PDB file of C-alpha atoms in Angstrom:
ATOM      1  CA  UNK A  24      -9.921   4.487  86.054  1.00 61.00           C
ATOM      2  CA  UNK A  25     -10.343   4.056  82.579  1.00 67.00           C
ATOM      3  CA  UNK A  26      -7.352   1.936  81.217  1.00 64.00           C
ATOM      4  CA  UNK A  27      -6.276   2.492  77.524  1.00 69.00           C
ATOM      5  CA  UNK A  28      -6.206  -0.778  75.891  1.00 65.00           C
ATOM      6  CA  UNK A  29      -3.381  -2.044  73.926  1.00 63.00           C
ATOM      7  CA  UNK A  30      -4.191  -5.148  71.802  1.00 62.00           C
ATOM      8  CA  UNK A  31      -0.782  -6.452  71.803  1.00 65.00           C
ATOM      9  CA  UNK A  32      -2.199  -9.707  69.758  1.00 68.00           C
ATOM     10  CA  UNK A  33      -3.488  -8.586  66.905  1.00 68.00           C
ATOM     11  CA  UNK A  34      -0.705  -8.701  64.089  1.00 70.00           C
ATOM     12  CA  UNK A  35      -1.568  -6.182  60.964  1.00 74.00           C
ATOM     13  CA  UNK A  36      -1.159  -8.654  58.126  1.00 73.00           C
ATOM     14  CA  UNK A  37       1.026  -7.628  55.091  1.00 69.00           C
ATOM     15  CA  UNK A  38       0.415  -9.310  51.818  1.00 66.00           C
ATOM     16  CA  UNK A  39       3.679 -10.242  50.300  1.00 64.00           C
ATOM     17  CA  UNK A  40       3.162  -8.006  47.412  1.00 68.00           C
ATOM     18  CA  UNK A  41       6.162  -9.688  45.480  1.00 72.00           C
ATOM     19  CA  UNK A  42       4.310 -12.891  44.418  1.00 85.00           C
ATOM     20  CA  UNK A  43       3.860 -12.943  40.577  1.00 88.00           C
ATOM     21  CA  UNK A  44       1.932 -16.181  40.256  1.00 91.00           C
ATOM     22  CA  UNK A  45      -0.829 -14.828  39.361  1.00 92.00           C
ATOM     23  CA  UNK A  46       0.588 -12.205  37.178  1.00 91.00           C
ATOM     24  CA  UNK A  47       2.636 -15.052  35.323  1.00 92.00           C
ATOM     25  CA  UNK A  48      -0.579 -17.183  34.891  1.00 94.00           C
ATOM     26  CA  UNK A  49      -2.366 -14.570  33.080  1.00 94.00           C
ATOM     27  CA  UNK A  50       0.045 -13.674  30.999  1.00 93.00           C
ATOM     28  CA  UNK A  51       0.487 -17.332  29.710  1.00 93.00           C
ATOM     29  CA  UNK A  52      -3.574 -17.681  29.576  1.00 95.00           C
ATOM     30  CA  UNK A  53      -3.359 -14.670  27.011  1.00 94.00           C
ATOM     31  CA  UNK A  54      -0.379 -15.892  25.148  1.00 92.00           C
ATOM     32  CA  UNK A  55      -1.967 -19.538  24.763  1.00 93.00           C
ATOM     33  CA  UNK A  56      -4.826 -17.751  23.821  1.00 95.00           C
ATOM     34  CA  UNK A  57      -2.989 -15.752  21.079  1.00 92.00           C
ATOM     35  CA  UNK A  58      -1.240 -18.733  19.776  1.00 91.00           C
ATOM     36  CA  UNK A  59      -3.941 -21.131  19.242  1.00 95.00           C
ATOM     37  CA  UNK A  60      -6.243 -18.653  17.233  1.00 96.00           C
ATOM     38  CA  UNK A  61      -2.777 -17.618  15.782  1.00 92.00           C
ATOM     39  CA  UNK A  62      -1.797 -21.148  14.716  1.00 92.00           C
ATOM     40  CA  UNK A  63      -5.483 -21.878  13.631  1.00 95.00           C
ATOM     41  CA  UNK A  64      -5.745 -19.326  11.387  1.00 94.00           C
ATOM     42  CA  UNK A  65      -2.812 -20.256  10.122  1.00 91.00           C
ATOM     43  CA  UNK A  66      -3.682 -23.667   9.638  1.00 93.00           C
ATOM     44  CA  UNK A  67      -7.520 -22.039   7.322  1.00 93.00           C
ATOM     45  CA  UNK A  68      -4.623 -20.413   5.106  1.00 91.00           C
ATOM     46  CA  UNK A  69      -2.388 -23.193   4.437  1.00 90.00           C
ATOM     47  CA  UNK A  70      -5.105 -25.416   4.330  1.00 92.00           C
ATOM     48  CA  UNK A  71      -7.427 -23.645   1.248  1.00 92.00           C
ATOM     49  CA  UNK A  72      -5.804 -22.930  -1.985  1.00 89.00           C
TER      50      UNK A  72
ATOM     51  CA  UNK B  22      18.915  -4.283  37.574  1.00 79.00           C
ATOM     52  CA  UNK B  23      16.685  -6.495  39.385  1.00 85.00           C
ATOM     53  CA  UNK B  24      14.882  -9.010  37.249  1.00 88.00           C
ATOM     54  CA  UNK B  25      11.798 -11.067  38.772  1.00 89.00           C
ATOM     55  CA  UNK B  26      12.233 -14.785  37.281  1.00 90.00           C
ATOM     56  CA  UNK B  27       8.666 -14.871  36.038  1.00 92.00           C
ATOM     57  CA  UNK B  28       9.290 -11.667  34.390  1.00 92.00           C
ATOM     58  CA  UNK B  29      12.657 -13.145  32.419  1.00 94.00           C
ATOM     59  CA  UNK B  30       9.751 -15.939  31.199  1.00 93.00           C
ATOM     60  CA  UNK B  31       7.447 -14.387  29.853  1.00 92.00           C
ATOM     61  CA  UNK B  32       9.534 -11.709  28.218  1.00 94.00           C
ATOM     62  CA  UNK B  33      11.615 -14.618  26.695  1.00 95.00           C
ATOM     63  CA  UNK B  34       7.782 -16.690  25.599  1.00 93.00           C
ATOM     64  CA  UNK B  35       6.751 -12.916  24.109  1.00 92.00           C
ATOM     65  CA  UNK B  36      10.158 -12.453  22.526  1.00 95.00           C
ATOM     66  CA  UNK B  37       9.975 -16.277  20.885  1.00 94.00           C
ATOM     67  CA  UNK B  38       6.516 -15.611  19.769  1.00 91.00           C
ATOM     68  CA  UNK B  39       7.351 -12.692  18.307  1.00 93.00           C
ATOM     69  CA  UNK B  40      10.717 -14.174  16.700  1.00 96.00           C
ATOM     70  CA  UNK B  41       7.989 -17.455  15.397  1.00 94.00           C
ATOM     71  CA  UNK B  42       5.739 -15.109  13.562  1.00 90.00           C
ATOM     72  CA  UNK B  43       7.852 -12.571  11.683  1.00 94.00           C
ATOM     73  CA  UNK B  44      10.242 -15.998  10.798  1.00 95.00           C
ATOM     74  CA  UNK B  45       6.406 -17.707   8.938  1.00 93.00           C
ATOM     75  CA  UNK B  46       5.552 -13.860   7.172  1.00 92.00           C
ATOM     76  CA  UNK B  47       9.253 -13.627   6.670  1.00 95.00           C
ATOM     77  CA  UNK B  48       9.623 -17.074   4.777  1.00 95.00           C
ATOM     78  CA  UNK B  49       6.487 -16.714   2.965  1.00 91.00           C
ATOM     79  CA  UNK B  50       7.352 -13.258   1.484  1.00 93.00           C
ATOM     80  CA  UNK B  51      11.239 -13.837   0.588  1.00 95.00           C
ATOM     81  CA  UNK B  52      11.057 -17.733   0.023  1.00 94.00           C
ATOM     82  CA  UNK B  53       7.471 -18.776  -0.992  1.00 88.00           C
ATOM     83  CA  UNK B  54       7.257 -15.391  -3.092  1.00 86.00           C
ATOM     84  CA  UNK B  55       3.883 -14.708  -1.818  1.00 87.00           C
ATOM     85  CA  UNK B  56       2.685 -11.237  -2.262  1.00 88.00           C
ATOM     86  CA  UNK B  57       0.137  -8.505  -2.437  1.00 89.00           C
ATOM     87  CA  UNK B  58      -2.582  -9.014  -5.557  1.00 90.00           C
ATOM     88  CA  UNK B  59      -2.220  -5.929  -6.891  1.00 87.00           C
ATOM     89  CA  UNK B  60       1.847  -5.111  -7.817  1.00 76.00           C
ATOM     90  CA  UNK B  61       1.813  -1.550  -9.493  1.00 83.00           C
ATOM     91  CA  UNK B  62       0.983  -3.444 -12.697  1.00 90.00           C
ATOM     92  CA  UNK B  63      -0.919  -0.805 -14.203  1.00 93.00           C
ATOM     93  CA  UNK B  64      -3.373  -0.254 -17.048  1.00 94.00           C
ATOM     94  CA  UNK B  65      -5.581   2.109 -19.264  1.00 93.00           C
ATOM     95  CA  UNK B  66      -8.497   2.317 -17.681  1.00 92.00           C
ATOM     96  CA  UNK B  67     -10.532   3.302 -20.961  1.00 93.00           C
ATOM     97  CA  UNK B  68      -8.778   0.338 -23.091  1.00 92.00           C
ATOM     98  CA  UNK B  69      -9.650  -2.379 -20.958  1.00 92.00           C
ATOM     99  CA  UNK B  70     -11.458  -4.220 -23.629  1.00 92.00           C
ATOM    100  CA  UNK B  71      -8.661  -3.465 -26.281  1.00 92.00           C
ATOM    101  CA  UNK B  72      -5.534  -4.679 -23.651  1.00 91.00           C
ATOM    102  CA  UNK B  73      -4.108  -7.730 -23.837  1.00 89.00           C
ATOM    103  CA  UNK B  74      -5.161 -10.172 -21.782  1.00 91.00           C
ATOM    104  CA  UNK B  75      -8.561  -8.556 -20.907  1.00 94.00           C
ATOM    105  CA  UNK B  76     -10.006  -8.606 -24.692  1.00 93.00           C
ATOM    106  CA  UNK B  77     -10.055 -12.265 -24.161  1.00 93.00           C
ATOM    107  CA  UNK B  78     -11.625 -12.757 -20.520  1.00 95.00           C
ATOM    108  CA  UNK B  79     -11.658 -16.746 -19.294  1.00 94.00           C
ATOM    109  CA  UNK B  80      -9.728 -19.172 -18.824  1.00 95.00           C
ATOM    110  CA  UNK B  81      -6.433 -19.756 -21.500  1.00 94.00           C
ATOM    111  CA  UNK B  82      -4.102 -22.742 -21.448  1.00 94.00           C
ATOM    112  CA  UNK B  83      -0.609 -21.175 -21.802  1.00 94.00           C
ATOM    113  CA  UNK B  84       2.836 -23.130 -22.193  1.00 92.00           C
ATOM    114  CA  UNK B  85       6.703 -22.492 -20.907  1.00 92.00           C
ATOM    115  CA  UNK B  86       5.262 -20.439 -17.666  1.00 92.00           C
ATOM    116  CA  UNK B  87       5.156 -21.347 -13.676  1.00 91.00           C
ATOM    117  CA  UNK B  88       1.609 -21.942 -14.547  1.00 93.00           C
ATOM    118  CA  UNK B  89      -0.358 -23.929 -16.562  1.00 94.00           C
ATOM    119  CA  UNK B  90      -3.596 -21.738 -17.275  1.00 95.00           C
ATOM    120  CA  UNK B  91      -4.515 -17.900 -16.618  1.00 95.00           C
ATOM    121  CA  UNK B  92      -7.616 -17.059 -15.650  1.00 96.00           C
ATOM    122  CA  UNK B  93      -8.535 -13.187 -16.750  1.00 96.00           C
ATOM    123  CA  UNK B  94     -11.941 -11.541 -15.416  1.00 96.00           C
ATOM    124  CA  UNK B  95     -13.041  -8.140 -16.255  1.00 96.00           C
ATOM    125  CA  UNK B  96     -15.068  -6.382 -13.722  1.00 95.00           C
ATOM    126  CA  UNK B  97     -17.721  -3.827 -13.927  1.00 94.00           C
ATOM    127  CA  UNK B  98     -20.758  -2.259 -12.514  1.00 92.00           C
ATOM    128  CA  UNK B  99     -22.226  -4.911 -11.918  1.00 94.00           C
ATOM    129  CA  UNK B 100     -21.000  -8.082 -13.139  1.00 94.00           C
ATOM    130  CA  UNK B 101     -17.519  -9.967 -13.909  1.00 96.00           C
ATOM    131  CA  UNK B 102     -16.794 -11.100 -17.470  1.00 92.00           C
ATOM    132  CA  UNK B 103     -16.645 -14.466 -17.631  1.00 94.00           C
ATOM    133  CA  UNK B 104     -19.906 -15.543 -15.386  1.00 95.00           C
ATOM    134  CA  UNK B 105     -18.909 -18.847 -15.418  1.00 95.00           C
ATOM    135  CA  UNK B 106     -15.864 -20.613 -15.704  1.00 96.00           C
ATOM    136  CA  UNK B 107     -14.571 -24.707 -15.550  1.00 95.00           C
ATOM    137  CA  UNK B 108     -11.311 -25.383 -14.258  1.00 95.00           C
ATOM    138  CA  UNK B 109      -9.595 -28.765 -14.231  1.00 95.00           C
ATOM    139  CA  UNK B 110      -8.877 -29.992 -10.850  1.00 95.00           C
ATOM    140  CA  UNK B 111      -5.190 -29.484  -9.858  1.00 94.00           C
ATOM    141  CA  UNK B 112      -4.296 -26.818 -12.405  1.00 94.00           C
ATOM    142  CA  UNK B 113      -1.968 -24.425 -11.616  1.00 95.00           C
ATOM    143  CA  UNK B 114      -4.136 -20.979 -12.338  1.00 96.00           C
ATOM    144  CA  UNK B 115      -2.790 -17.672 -12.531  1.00 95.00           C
ATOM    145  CA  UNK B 116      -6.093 -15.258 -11.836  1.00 96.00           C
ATOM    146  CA  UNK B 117      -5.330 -12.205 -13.539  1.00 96.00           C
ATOM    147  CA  UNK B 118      -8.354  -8.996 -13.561  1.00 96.00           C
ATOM    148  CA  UNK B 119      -8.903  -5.645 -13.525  1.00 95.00           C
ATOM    149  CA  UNK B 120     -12.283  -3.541 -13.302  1.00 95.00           C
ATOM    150  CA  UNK B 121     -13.452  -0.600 -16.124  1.00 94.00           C
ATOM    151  CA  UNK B 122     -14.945   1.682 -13.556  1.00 93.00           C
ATOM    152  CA  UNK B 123     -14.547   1.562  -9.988  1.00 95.00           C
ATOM    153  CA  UNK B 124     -12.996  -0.288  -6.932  1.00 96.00           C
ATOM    154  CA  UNK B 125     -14.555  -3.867  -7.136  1.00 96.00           C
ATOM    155  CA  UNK B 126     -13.338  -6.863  -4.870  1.00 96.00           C
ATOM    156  CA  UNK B 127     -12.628 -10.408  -6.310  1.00 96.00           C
ATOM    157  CA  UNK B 128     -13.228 -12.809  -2.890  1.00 96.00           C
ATOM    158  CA  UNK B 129     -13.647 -16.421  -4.323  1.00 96.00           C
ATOM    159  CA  UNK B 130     -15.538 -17.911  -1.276  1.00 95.00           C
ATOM    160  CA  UNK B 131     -13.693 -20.204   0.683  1.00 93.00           C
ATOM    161  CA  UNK B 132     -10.329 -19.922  -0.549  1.00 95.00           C
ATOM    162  CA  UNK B 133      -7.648 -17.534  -0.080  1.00 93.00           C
ATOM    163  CA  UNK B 134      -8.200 -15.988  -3.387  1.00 94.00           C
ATOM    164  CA  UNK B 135      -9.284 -12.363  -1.980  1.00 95.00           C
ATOM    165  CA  UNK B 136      -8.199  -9.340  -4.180  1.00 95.00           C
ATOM    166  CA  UNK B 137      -8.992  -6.107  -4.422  1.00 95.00           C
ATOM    167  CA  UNK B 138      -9.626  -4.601  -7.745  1.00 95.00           C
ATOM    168  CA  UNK B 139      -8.494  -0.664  -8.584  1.00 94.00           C
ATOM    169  CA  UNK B 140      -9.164   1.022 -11.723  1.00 95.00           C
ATOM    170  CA  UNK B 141      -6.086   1.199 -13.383  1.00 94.00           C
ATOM    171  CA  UNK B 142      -3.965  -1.325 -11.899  1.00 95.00           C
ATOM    172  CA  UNK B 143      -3.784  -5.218 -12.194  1.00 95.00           C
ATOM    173  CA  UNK B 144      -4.377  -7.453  -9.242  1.00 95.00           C
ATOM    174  CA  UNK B 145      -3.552 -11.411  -9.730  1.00 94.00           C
ATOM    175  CA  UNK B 146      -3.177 -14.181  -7.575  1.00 95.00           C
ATOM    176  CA  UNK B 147      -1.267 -17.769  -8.399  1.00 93.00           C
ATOM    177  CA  UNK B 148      -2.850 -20.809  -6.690  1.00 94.00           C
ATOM    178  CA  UNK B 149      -3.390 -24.703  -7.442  1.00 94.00           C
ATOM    179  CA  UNK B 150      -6.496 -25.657  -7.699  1.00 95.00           C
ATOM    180  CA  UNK B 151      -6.739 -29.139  -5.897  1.00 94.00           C
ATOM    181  CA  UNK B 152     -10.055 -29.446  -4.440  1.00 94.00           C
ATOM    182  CA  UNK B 153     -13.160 -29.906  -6.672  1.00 95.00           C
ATOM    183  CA  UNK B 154     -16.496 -28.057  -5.812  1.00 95.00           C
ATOM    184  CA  UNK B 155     -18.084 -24.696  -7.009  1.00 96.00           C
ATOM    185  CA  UNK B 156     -16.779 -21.482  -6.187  1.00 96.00           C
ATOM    186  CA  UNK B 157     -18.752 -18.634  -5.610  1.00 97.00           C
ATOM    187  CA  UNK B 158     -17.194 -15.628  -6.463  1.00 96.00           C
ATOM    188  CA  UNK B 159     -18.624 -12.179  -4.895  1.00 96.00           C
ATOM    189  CA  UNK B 160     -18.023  -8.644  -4.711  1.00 96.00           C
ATOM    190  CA  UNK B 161     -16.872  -7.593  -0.828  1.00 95.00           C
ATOM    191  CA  UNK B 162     -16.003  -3.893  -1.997  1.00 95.00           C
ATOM    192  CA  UNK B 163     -18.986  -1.477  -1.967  1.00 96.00           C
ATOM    193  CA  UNK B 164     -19.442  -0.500  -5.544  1.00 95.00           C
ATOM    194  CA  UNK B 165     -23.064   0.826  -6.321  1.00 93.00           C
ATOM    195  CA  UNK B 166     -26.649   0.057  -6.210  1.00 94.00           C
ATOM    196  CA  UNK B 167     -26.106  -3.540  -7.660  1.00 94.00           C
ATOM    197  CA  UNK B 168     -23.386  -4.397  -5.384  1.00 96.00           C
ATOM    198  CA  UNK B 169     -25.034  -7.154  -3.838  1.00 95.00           C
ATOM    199  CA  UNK B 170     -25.997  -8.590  -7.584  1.00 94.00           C
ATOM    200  CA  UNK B 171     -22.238  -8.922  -8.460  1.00 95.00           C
ATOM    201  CA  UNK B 172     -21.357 -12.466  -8.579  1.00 95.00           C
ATOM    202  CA  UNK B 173     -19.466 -14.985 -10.611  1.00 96.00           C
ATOM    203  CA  UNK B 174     -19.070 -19.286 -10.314  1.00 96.00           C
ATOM    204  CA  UNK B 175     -15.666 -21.434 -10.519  1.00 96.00           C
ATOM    205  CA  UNK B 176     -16.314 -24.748 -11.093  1.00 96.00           C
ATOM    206  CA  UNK B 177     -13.424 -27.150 -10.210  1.00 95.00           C
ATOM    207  CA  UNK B 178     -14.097 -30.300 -12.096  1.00 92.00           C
ATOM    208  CA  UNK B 179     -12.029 -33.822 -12.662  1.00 88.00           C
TER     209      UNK B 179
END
């Protein structure tokens, strides 16, 4: 007789959703990003008369 | 409420960037005095040539002012008045025009002189000029058919 099979091994993996890592290294790539073309334009201003 | 560290970060970095800029466009508006070209100054359009200081354009020494000379241009389809000009290197230059007939820009190339010019009003602009070279001086506001023709040279000299 046919004998339903349970896989009792295989664990359904849950991403820990909670991790901002990545969320925090993005936003500091774009806010670099802002401040250097910030700052350099800055610096064309100051620097011409 | 529940804050996620990263979150308190970044909000404080955006905050403190935020706080950075409006402290430099802050100081530069209330303690530097910079500001916009053009401040309501107005003028008769049709009495341009008969208004003081745009019967004499070019460039005037003056005494007991911030500045040492002012530099008046008349613009008009298509050309400024004066065409050329020689300024002394590391004069303090108050650029002073207007236009007789309709929207013109002033954008001295390379510099942050970069005005627009309305019929009727006044723009002008305060700067030291402490680098020598020629300065090309162009029209960046569509104005006509000759728009691309418009053009005028500063020459900072020792």
């Amino acid at each position: 007789m046919a004998k339903a099979e349970l896989k009792t091994n295989n664990k359904t993996e849950i991403e820990d959703s909670s991790s901002l890592k990545g969320t925090l290294a993005s936003v500091f790539l774009l806010g670099a990003f802002i401040v250097v073309t910030w700052v350099s334009v800055y610096y064309l201003f100051v620097d011409r008369f | 409420m529940h804050m996620h560290k990263f979150e308190k970060i970044w909000l404080a970095f955006g905050i403190g960037a935020l706080v950075v800029f409006l402290t430099t466009v802050g100081v530069s508006a209330f303690y530097l005095g910079n500001k916009p070209p053009s401040c309501l100054t107005t003028i008769n359009v049709d009495k341009v040539d008969q208004t003081k200081p745009f019967d004499k354009p070019g460039l005037h020494k003056v005494e007991g002012k911030d500045w040492d000379y002012e530099l008046v241009y008349v613009a008009s389809a298509f050309s400024y008045n004066p065409v050329k000009v020689e300024v002394p290197l590391g004069a303090k230059v108050k650029v002073i025009a207007t236009t007789k007939d309709v929207v013109h820009g002033f954008e001295v190339a390379g510099t942050n002189i970069n005005m627009m010019l309305e019929p009727g009003y006044v723009s002008e602009y305060t700067t030291t000029f402490d680098k020598a070279g020629e300065y090309l001086i162009v029209c960046n506001e569509y104005c006509g058919a000759g728009h691309h023709l418009m053009s005028s040279m500063i020459e900072v000299k020792k």
